[in-house]
Coordinates of C-alpha atoms in Angstrom, one line a residue:
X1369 CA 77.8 124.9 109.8
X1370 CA 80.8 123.0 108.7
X1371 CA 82.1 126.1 106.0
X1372 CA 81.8 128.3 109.2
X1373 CA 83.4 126.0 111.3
X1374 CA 86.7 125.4 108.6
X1375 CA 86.9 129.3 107.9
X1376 CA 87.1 129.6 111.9
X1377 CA 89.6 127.1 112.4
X1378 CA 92.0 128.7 109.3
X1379 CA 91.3 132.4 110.8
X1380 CA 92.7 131.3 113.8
X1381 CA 95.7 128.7 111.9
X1382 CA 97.4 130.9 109.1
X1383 CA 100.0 132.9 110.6
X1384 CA 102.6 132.5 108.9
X1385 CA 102.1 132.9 104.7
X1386 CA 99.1 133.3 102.9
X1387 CA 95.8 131.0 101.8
X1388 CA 93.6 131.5 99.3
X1389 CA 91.0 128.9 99.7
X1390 CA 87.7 128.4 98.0
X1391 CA 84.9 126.4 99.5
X1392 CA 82.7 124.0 98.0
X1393 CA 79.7 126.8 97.4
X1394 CA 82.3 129.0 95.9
X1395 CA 83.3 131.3 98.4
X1396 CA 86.6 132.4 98.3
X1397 CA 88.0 133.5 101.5
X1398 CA 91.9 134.5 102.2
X1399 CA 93.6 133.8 105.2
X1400 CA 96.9 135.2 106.7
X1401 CA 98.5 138.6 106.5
X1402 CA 101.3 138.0 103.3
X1403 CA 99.7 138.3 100.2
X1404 CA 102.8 138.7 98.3
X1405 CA 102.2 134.9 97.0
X1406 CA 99.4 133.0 98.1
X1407 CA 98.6 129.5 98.0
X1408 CA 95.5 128.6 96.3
X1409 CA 93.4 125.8 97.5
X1410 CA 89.8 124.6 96.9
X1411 CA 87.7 122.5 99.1
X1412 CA 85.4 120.7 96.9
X1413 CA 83.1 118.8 98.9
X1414 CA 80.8 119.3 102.2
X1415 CA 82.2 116.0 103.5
X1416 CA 86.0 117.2 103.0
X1417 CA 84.3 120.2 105.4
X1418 CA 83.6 117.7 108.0
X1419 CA 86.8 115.8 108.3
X1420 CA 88.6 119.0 108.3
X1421 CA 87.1 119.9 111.8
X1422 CA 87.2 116.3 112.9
X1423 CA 90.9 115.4 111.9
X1424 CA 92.5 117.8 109.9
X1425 CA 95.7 116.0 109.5
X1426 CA 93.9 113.1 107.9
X1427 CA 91.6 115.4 106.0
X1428 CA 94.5 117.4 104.1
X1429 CA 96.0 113.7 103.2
X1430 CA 93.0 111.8 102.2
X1431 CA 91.1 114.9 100.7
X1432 CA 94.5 115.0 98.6
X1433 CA 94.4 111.4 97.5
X1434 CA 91.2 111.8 96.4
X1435 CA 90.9 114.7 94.7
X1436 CA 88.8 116.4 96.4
X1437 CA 91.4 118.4 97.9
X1438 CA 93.3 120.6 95.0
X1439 CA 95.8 123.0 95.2
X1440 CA 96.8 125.7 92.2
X1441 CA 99.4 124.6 90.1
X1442 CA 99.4 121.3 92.1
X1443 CA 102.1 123.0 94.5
X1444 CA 102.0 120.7 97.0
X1445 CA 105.4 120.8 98.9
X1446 CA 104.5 124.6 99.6
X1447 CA 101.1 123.9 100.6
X1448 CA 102.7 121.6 103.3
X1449 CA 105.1 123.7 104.4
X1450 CA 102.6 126.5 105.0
X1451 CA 100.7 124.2 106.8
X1452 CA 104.1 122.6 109.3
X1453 CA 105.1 126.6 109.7
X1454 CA 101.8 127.6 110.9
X1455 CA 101.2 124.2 113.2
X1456 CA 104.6 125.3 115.1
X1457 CA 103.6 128.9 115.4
X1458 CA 100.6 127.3 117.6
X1459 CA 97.7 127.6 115.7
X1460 CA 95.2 124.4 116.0
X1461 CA 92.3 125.0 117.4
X1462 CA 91.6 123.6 121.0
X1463 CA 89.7 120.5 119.4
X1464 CA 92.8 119.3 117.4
X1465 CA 95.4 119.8 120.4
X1466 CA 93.1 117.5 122.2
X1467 CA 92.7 114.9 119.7
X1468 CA 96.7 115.3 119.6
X1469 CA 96.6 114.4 123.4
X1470 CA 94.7 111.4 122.8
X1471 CA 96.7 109.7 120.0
X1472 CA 99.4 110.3 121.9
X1473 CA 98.5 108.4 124.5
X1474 CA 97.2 105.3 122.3
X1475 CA 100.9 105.3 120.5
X1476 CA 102.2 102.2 123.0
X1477 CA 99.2 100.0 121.9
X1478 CA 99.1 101.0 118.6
X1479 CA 103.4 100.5 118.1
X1480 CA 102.5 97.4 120.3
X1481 CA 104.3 95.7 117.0
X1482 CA 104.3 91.8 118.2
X1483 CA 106.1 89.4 115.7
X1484 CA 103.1 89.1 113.6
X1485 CA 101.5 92.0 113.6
X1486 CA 105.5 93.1 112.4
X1487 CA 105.1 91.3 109.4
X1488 CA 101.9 92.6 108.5
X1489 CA 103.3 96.0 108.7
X1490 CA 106.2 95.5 106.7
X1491 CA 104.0 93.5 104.2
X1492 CA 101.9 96.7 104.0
X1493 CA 104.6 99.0 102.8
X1494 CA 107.4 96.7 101.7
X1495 CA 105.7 94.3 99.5
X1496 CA 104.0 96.8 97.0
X1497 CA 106.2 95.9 94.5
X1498 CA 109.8 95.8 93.6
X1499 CA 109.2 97.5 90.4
X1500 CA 107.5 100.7 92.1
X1501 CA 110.7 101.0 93.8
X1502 CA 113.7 100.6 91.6
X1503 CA 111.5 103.5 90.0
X1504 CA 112.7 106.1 92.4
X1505 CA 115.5 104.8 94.4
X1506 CA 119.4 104.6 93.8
X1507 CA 120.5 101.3 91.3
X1508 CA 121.5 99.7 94.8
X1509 CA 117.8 100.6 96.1
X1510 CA 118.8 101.6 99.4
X1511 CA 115.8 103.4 101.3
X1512 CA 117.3 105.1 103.7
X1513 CA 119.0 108.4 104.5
X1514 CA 121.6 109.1 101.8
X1515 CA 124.9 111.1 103.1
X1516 CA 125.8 114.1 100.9
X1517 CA 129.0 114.3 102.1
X1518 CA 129.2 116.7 99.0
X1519 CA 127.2 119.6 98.2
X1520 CA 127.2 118.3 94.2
X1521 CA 127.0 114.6 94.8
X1522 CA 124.4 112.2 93.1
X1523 CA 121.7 110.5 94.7
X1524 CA 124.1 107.6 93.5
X1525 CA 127.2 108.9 94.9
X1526 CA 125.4 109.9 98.2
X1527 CA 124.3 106.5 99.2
X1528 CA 127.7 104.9 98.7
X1529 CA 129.0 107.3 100.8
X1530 CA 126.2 106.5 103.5
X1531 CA 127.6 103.2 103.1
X1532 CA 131.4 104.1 103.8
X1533 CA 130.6 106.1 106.3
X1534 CA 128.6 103.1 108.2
X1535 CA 131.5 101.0 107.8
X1536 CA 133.9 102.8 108.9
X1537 CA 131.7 103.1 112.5
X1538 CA 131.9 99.2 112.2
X1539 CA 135.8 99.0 111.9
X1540 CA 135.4 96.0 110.3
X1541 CA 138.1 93.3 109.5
X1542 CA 138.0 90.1 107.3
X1543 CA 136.0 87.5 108.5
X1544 CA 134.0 89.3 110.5
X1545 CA 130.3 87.9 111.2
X1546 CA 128.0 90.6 110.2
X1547 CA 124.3 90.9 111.2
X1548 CA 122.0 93.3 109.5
X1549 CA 118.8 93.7 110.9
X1550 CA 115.7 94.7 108.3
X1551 CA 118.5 94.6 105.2
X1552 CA 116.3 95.5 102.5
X1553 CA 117.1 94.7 99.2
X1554 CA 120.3 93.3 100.6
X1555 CA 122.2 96.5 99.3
X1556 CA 124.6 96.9 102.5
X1557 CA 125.1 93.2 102.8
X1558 CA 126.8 92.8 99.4
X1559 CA 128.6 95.7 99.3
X1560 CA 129.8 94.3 103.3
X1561 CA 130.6 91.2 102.1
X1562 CA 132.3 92.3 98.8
X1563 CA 134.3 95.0 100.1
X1564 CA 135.2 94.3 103.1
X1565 CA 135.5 90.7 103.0
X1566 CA 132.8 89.9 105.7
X1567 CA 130.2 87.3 106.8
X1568 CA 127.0 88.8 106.5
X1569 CA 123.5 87.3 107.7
X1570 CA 120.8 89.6 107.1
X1571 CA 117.2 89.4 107.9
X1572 CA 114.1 91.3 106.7
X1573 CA 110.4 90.5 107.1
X1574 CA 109.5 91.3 103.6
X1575 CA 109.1 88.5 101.1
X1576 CA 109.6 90.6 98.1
X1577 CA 112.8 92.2 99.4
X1578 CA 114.0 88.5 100.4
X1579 CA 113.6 87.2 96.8
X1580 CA 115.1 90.2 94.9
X1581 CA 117.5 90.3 97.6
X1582 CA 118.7 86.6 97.0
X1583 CA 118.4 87.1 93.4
X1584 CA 121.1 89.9 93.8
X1585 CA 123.5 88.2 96.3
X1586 CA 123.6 85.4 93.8
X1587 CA 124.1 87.8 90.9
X1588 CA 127.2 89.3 93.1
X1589 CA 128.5 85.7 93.4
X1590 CA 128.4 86.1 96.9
X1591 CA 125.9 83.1 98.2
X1592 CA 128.9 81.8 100.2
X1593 CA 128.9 85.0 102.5
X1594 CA 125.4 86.4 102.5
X1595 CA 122.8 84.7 103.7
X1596 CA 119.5 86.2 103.5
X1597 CA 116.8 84.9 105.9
X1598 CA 112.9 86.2 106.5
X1599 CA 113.1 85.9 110.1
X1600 CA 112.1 88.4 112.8
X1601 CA 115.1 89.9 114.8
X1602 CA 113.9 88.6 118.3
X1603 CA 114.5 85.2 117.1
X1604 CA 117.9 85.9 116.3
X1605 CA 120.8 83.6 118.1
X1606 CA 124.6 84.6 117.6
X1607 CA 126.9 85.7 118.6
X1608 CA 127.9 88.2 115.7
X1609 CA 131.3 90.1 115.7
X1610 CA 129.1 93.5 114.1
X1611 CA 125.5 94.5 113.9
X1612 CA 123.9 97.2 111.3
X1613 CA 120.6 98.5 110.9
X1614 CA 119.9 101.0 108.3
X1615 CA 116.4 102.1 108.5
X1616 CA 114.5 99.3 110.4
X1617 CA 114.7 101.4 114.4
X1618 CA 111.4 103.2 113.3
X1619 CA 109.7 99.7 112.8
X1620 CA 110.3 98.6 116.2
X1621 CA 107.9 100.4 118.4
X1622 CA 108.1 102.4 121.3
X1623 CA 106.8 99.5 124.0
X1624 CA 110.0 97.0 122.2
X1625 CA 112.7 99.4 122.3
X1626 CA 114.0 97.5 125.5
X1627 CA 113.6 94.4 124.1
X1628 CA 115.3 95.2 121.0
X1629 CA 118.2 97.3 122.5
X1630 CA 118.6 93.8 125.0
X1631 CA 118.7 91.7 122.7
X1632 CA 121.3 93.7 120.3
X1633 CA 123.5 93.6 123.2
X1634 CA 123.0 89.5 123.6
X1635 CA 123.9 89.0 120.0
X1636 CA 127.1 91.3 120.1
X1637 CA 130.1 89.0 121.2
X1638 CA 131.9 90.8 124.4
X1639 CA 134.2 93.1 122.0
X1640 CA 131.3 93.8 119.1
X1641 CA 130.1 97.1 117.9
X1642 CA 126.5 98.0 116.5
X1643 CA 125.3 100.9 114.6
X1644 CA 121.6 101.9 114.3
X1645 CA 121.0 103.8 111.3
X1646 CA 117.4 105.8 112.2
X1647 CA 114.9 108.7 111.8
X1648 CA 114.9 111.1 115.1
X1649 CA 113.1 114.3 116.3
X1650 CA 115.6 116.6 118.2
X1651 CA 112.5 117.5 120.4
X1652 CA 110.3 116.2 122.6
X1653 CA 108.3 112.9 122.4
X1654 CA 105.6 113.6 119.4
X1655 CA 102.9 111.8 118.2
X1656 CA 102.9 109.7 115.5
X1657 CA 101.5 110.4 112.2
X1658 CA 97.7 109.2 111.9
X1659 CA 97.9 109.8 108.1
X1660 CA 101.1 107.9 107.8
X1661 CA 100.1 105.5 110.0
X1662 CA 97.2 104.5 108.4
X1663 CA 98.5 104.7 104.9
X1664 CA 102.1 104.3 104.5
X1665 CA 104.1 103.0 107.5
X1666 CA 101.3 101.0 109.7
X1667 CA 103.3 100.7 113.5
X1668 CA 106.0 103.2 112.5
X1669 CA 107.1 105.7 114.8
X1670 CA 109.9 108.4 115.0
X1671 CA 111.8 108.9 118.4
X1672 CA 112.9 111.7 120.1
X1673 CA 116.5 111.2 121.1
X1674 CA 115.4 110.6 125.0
X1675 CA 113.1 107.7 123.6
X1676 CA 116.2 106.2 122.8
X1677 CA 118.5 106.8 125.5
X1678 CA 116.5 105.2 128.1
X1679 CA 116.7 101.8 126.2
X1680 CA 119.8 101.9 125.8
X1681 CA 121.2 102.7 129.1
X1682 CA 119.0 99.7 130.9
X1683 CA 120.5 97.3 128.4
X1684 CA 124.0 98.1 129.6
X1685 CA 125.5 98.7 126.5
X1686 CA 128.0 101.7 125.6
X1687 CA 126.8 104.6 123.8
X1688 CA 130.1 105.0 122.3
X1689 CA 128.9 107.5 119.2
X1690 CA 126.2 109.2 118.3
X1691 CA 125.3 111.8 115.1
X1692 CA 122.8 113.8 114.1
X1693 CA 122.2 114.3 110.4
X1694 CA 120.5 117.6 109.7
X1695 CA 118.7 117.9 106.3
X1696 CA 120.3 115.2 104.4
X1697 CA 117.3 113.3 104.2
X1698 CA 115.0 115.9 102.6
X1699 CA 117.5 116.0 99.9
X1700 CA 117.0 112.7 99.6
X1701 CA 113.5 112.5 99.6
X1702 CA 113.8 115.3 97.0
X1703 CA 115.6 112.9 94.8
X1704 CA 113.2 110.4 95.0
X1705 CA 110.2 112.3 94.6
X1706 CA 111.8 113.4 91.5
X1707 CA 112.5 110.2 90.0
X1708 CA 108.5 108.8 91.0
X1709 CA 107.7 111.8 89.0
X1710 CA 109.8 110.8 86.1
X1711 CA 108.8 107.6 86.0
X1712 CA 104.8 108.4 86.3
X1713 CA 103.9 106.7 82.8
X1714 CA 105.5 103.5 84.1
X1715 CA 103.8 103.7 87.8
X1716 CA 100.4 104.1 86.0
X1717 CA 100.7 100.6 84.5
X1718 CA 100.5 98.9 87.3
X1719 CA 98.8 101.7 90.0
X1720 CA 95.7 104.1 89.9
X1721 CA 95.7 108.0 90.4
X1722 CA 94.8 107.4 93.7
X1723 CA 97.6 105.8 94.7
X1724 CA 100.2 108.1 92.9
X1725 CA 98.7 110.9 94.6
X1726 CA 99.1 109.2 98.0
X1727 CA 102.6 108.4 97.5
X1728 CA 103.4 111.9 95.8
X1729 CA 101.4 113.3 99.0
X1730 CA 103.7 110.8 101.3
X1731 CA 107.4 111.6 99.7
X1732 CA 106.2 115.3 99.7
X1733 CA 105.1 115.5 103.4
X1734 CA 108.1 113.8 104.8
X1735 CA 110.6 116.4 102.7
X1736 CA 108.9 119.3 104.1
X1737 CA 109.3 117.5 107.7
X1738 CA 113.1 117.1 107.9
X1739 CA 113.3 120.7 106.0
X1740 CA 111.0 122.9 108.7
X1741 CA 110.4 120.4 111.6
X1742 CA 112.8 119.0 114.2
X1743 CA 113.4 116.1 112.7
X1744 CA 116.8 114.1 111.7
X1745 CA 118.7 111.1 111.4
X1746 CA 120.5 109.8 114.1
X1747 CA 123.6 107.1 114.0
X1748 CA 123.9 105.6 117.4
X1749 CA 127.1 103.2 117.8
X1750 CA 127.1 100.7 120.4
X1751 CA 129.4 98.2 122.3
X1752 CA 129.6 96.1 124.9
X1753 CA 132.6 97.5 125.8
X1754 CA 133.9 100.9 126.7
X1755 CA 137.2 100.0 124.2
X1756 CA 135.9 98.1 121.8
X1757 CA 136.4 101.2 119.2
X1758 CA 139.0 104.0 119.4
X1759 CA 139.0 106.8 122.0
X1760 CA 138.7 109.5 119.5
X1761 CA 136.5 109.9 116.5
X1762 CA 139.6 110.3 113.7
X1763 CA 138.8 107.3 112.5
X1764 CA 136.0 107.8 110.6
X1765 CA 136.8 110.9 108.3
X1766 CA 139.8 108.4 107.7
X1767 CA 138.5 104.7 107.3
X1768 CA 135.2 106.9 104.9
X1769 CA 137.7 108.6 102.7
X1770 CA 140.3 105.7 102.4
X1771 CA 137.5 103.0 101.8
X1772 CA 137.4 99.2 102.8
X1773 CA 141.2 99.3 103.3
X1774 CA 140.4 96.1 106.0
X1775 CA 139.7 93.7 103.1
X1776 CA 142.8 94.7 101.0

């Protein structure tokens, strides 16, 4: 029942490539009309059957995880961009566009994301361990989108330029109070505050990044102008002269956008500037992940560029920029996923197959995203005021290329 049910979903699916896949009685079966190159995969359990037809999205991640979903020659980034190609050409079955319907309409209570249930969250994904990241990430650790302003830039090179280019949106001067909300590893706040000569308070909700964070602002010999703090954002007072967020926007929620994009604009002083540093899909409203949810980024959520706009224009601040990077974060996720896999006799140390296979399947997954789906990064800068930064946009080609000139 279920083998017939599977081979009549993928009949009606594959559309675009080709799928070889052979079933857990042996049965090989090919699905689409390219055979030039097919994808090999082999369904090794009746179970893996079931939850195919049930939830297919979770099925193809957990089957992964666990082995009991292989693909030949482990050629997993094509595998998932067979399977994005084929969902936009329409294929799910009638079931699965339903189920779609559903989670979509759970996504407010499941983002709900009070204050505590935002720490567990961050807990979940954040305090794995520092070591698993400094594996994969740049030697500042940012995890964020990195800005190849270059075609041959490093993974190194590319972050520091994110950086510049975020600052430069700031027009920052020295002695400027900085807030940065969900700072990480407190990468931007030391380069802020060492650069550019800036007061820096920066908040995250993760333990580990707090202590390794503290660790490296002391390092820096900056402890005068960084302070680190786990504290949650809505219990924030200021004012603060500029406010940066690299990365934290898809934490919020999509019931606390108003509350966060309010209180932003009550912690800005009346001639401040912010700049939200996010993931975005340049399409409608979708729903969230259930694999990713579940697995990796518990309460996370990607929002289409109306998601945002709303918020923003009830809070009464100015949209005063806003870009749109295109494909800079799959080449960053490429980079990373290169590096985990470089660094797999150290990961195994301290974390079982299992997990590596979950978090090759994650940094996999979300490259093949931002390559074929309509998904981004967005920068959004915000003021209170309609001056409060220059009329054109000149000024950030110039203040990225010359560097923190304000601090000189």
């Amino acid at each position: 029942m279920w083998q017939g049910l599977v081979h009549a979903m993928l009949a009606r699916f594959v559309r675009v490539g080709c799928l070889e896949v052979t079933f857990p009685d042996g049965t090989m079966r090919r699905y689409g009309r390219d055979a030039s190159d097919p994808l090999c995969l082999h369904l090794r359990d009746t179970a893996l059957l079931r939850a195919l037809v049930r939830d297919p999205e979770m099925a193809l991640g957990e089957g992964y995880m666990d082995g009991r979903l292989t693909i030949g020659g482990d050629r997993l980034h094509d595998f998932l961009t067979l399977v994005l190609r084929n969902r936009q050409a329409g294929g799910l079955p009638a079931w699965a566009r339903g189920a779609d319907v559903i989670r979509f309409a759970l996504r407010d209570w499941v983002q709900r994301n009070t204050p505590g249930k935002a720490r567990m969250n961050v807990a979940h994904h954040y305090d794995l361990s520092n070591d698993l990241y400094r594996r994969f990430l740049d030697t500042d650790m940012q995890y964020s989108c990195a800005y190849f302003a270059r075609p041959d830039m490093t993974l190194e090179q590319a972050q520091a330029a994110k950086k510049a280019h975020i600052a430069a949106k700031l027009l920052l001067q020295p002695d400027m109070h900085v807030l940065d909300i969900g700072c990480g590893w407190g990468g931007m706040a030391i380069t802020l505050a060492r650069d550019y000569g800036v007061r820096v308070t920066a908040v995250t909700l993760s333990a580990n990044q707090l202590e390794l964070g503290r660790a490296r602002v002391a390092q820096a010999g900056l402890s005068d102008r960084v302070d680190l703090r786990l504290m949650d954002y809505r219990k924030l007072t200021g004012p603060y002269d500029r406010i940066v967020s690299i990365g934290m926007f898809e934490h919020v929620g999509l019931p606390q956008y108003q509350t966060y994009f309010g209180k932003l604009r009550d912690l800005l002083t009346p001639d401040g500037v912010a700049l939200i540093h996010t993931i975005g899909r340049v399409d409608r409203p979708h729903r969230p992940s259930g694999w990713l949810t579940r697995y990796i980024f518990p309460g996370g959520y990607v929002p289409s560029l109306a998601e945002v706009a709303g918020p923003v224009e009830r809070s009464g601040l100015w949209l005063t920029d806003l870009e749109v990077w295109r494909l800079h974060y799959a080449r960053t996720l490429a980079e990373w996923l290169k590096r985990f896999e470089a660094e797999l006799d150290a990961v195994r140390a301290t974390h079982d197959e299992r997990f590596i296979r979950m978090w090759r399947y994650y940094l996999t997954a979300c490259q093949a995203t931002f390559e074929v789906d309509r998904q981004g990064v967005f920068q959004v800068q915000l003021a209170r005021r309609a001056d409060a930064v220059p009329l054109t946009r000149d000024y950030i080609a110039r203040l990225s290329a010359t560097g923190p000139v304000a601090a000189q």
